[in-house]
XYZ file of C-alpha atoms in Angstrom:
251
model
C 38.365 -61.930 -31.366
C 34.616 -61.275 -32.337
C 32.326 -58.470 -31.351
C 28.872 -58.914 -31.623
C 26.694 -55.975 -32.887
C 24.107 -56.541 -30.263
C 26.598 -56.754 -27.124
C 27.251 -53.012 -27.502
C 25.085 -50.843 -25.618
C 24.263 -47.855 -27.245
C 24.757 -44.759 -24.358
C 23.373 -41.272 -25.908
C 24.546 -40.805 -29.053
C 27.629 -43.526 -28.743
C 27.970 -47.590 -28.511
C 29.666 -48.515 -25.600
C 30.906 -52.111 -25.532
C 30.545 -52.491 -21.189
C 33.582 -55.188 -21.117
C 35.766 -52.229 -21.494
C 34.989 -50.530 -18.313
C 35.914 -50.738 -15.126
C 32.570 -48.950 -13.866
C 30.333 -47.639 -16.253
C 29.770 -43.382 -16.886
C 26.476 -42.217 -16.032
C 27.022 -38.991 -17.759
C 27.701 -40.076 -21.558
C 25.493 -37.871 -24.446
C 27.587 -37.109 -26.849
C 31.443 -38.652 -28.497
C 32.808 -35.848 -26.455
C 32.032 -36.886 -23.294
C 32.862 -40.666 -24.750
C 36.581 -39.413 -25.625
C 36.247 -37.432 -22.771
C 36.787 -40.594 -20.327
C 39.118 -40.666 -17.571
C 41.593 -43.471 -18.446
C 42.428 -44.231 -14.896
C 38.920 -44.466 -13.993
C 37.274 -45.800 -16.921
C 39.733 -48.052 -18.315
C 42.389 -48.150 -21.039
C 39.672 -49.299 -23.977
C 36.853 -47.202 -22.602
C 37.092 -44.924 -25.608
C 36.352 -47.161 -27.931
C 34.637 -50.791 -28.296
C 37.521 -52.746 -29.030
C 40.131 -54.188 -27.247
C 42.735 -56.856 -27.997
C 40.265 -60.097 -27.397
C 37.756 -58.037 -29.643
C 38.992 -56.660 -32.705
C 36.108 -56.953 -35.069
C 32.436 -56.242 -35.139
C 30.037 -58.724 -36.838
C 26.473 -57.549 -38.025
C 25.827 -60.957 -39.766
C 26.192 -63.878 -41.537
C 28.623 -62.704 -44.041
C 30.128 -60.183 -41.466
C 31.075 -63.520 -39.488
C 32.337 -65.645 -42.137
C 34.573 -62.698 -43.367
C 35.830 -62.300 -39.506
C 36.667 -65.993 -38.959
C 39.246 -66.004 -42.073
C 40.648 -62.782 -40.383
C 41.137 -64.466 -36.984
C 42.500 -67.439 -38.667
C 45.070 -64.608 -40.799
C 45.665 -63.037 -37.310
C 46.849 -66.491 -35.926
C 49.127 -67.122 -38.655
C 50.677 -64.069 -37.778
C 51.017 -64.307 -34.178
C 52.569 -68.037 -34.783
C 55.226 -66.995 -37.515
C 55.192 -63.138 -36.876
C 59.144 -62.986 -38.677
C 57.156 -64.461 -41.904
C 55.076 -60.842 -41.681
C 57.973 -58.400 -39.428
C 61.290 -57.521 -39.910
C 63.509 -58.960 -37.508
C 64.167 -55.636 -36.085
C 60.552 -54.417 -35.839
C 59.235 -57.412 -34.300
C 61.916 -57.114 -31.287
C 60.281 -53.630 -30.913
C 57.332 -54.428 -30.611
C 57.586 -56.850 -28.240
C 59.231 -54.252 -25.922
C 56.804 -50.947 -26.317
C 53.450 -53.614 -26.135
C 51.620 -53.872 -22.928
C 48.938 -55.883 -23.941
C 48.598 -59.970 -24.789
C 49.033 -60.416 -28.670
C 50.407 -58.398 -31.657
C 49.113 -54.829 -33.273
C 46.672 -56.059 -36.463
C 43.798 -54.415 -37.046
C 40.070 -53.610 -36.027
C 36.554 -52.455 -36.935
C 33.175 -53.344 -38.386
C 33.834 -56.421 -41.167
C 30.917 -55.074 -42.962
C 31.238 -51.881 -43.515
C 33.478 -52.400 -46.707
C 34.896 -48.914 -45.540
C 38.673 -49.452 -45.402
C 41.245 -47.059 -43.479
C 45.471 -48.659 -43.927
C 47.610 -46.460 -41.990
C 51.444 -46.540 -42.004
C 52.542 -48.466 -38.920
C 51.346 -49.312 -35.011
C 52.142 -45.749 -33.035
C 54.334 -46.167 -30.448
C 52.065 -44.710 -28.328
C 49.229 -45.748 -29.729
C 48.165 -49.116 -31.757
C 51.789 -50.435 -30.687
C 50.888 -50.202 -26.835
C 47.692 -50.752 -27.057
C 47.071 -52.957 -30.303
C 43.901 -50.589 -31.617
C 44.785 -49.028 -34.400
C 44.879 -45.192 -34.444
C 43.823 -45.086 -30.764
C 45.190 -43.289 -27.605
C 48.361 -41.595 -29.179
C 47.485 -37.623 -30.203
C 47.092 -38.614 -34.604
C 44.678 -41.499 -33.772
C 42.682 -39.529 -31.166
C 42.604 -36.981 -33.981
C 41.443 -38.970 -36.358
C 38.709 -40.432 -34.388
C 37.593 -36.918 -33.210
C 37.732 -35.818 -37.041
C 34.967 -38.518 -38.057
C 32.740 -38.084 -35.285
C 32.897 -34.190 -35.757
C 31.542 -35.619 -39.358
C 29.027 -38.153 -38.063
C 30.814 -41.016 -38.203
C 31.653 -43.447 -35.626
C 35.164 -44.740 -35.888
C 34.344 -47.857 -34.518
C 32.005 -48.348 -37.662
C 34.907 -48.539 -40.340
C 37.685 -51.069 -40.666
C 40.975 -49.550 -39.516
C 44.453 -51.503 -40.645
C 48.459 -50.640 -41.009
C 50.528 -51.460 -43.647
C 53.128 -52.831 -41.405
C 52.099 -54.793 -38.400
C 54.720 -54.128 -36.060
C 55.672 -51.186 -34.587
C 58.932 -49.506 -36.324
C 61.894 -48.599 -33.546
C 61.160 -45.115 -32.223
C 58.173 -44.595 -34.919
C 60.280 -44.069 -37.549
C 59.010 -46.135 -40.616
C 61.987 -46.552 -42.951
C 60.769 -49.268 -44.981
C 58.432 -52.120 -45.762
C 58.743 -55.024 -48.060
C 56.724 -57.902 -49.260
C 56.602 -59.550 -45.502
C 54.226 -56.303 -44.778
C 52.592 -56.636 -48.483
C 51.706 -60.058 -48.643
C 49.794 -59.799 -45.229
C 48.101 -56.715 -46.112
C 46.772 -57.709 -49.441
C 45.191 -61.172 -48.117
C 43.771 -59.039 -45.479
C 42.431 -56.680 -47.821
C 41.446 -59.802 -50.225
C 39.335 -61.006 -47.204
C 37.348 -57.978 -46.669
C 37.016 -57.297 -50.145
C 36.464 -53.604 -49.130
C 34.363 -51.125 -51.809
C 36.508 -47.586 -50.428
C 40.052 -47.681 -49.373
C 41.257 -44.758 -48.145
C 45.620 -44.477 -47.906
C 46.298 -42.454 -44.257
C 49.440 -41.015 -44.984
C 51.896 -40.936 -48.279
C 53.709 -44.824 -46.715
C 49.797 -46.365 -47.050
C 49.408 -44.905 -50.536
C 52.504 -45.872 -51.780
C 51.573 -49.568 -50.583
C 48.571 -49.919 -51.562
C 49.484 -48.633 -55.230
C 52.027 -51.410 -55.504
C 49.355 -53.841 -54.716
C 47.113 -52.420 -57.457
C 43.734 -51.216 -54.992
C 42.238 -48.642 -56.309
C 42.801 -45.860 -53.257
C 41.888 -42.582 -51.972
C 44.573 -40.797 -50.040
C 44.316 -38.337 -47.038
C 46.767 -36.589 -45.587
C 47.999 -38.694 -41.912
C 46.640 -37.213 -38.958
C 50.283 -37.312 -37.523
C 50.957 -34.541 -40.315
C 48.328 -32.321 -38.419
C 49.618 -32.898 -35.430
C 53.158 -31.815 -35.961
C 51.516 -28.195 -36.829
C 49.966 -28.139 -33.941
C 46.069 -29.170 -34.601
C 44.946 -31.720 -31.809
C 41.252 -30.696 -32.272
C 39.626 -31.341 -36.040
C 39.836 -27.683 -37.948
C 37.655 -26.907 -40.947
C 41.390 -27.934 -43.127
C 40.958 -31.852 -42.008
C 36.997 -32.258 -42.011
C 36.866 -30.927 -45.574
C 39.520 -33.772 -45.892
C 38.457 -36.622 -44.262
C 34.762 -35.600 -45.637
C 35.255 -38.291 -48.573
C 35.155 -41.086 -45.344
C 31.792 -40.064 -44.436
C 30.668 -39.887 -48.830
C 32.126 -43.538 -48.869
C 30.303 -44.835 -45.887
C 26.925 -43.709 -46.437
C 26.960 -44.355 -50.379
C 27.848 -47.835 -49.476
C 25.763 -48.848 -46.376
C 22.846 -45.988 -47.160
C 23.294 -44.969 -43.470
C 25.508 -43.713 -40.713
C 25.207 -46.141 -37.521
């Protein structure tokens, strides 16, 4: 479940973590040509450095101890996942997955720089358990922070509920998906949490964090923006103010 800072290779401008290919690009400068990846060639998690058997990046000490209870909160889940999922969700997700586990989260344990979304996408987090990867709102989002210097992988990335809602359409959450999150959130003790979407926000509020909340990529989307426009980088701007005035530096 643990990535280790120094098992990425850094390509260009972008980490690579090498388990997730099936041959390695020679071409890679830029996050373009890193998002650019051919799936079928490449691999499913060549686009970014996590994959189901390594959901979050340790730096350190601290980043380690932090990503053990997580692991050990993950478990928990995946051995009483009703105790976290409705009934009905939980049967869902178990059909749309196609990889081994359940949708939780991932991203760097340290970087106290905290992104909750609503739920798994169905074509997205719920297929591929990465959250906000591979469906058009995640790849969105992860173009919109690189287009502002900031590597996706480098922030932690969570869902309010775990598992992914039938057809995508959220229509409630209760304190199965509350309790989870806030132990989570507990864990990481996070200094910037930033509500994707008005579900998030509305969660997070009830569980008394102090949040910032952005608009959810998916809301973009549906207007027809797949690329990041000057509307979502002035935005999602605040992610990049959070990270740097809390690690000094953008990785």
């Amino acid at each position: 479940m643990l990535l280790k800072f120094e098992s990425l290779r850094r390509v260009g401008k972008v980490y690579i973590n090498p388990k997730n290919f099936k041959t390695i690009p020679l071409f890679l400068k830029t996050w373009k040509d890193f998002l650019s990846l051919d799936e079928e060639t490449y691999g499913v998690y060549a686009k970014t450095i996590y994959n189901p058997k390594e959901r979050f990046l340790i730096k350190g000490r601290e980043d380690e101890k932090k990503a053990h209870e997580l692991v050990e909160l993950y478990h928990e889940f995946l051995r009483e996942p009703l105790t976290f999922c409705s009934k009905e969700y939980y049967k869902y997700q178990l059909k749309i997955k196609a990889f081994e586990g359940l949708p939780f989260a991932n991203g760097w344990i340290g970087s106290r720089v905290v992104l909750v979304g609503e739920a798994p996408g169905r074509k997205g987090c719920g297929l591929t358990g990465i959250c906000f990867y591979r469906d058009a709102s995640g790849m969105l989002l992860r173009k919109t922070l690189f287009s502002l210097g900031i590597n996706p992988d480098f922030v932690y990335i969570t869902n309010v509920v775990k598992c992914n809602p039938p057809e995508n359409k959220l229509t409630r959450f209760g304190k199965k998906e509350l309790g989870l999150l806030e132990r989570e959130l507990n864990i990481l003790k996070p200094k910037a949490i930033f509500a994707i979407g008005r579900t998030a926000h509305k969660a997070l509020k009830k569980l008394g964090f102090e949040v910032l909340y952005l608009k959810h990529p998916a809301w973009y989307v549906r207007r027809g923006v797949k690329e990041p426009n000057e509307e979502i980088i002035e935005e999602y701007k605040e992610v990049r103010e959070a990270f740097i005035s809390i690690n000094g530096e953008i990785l």
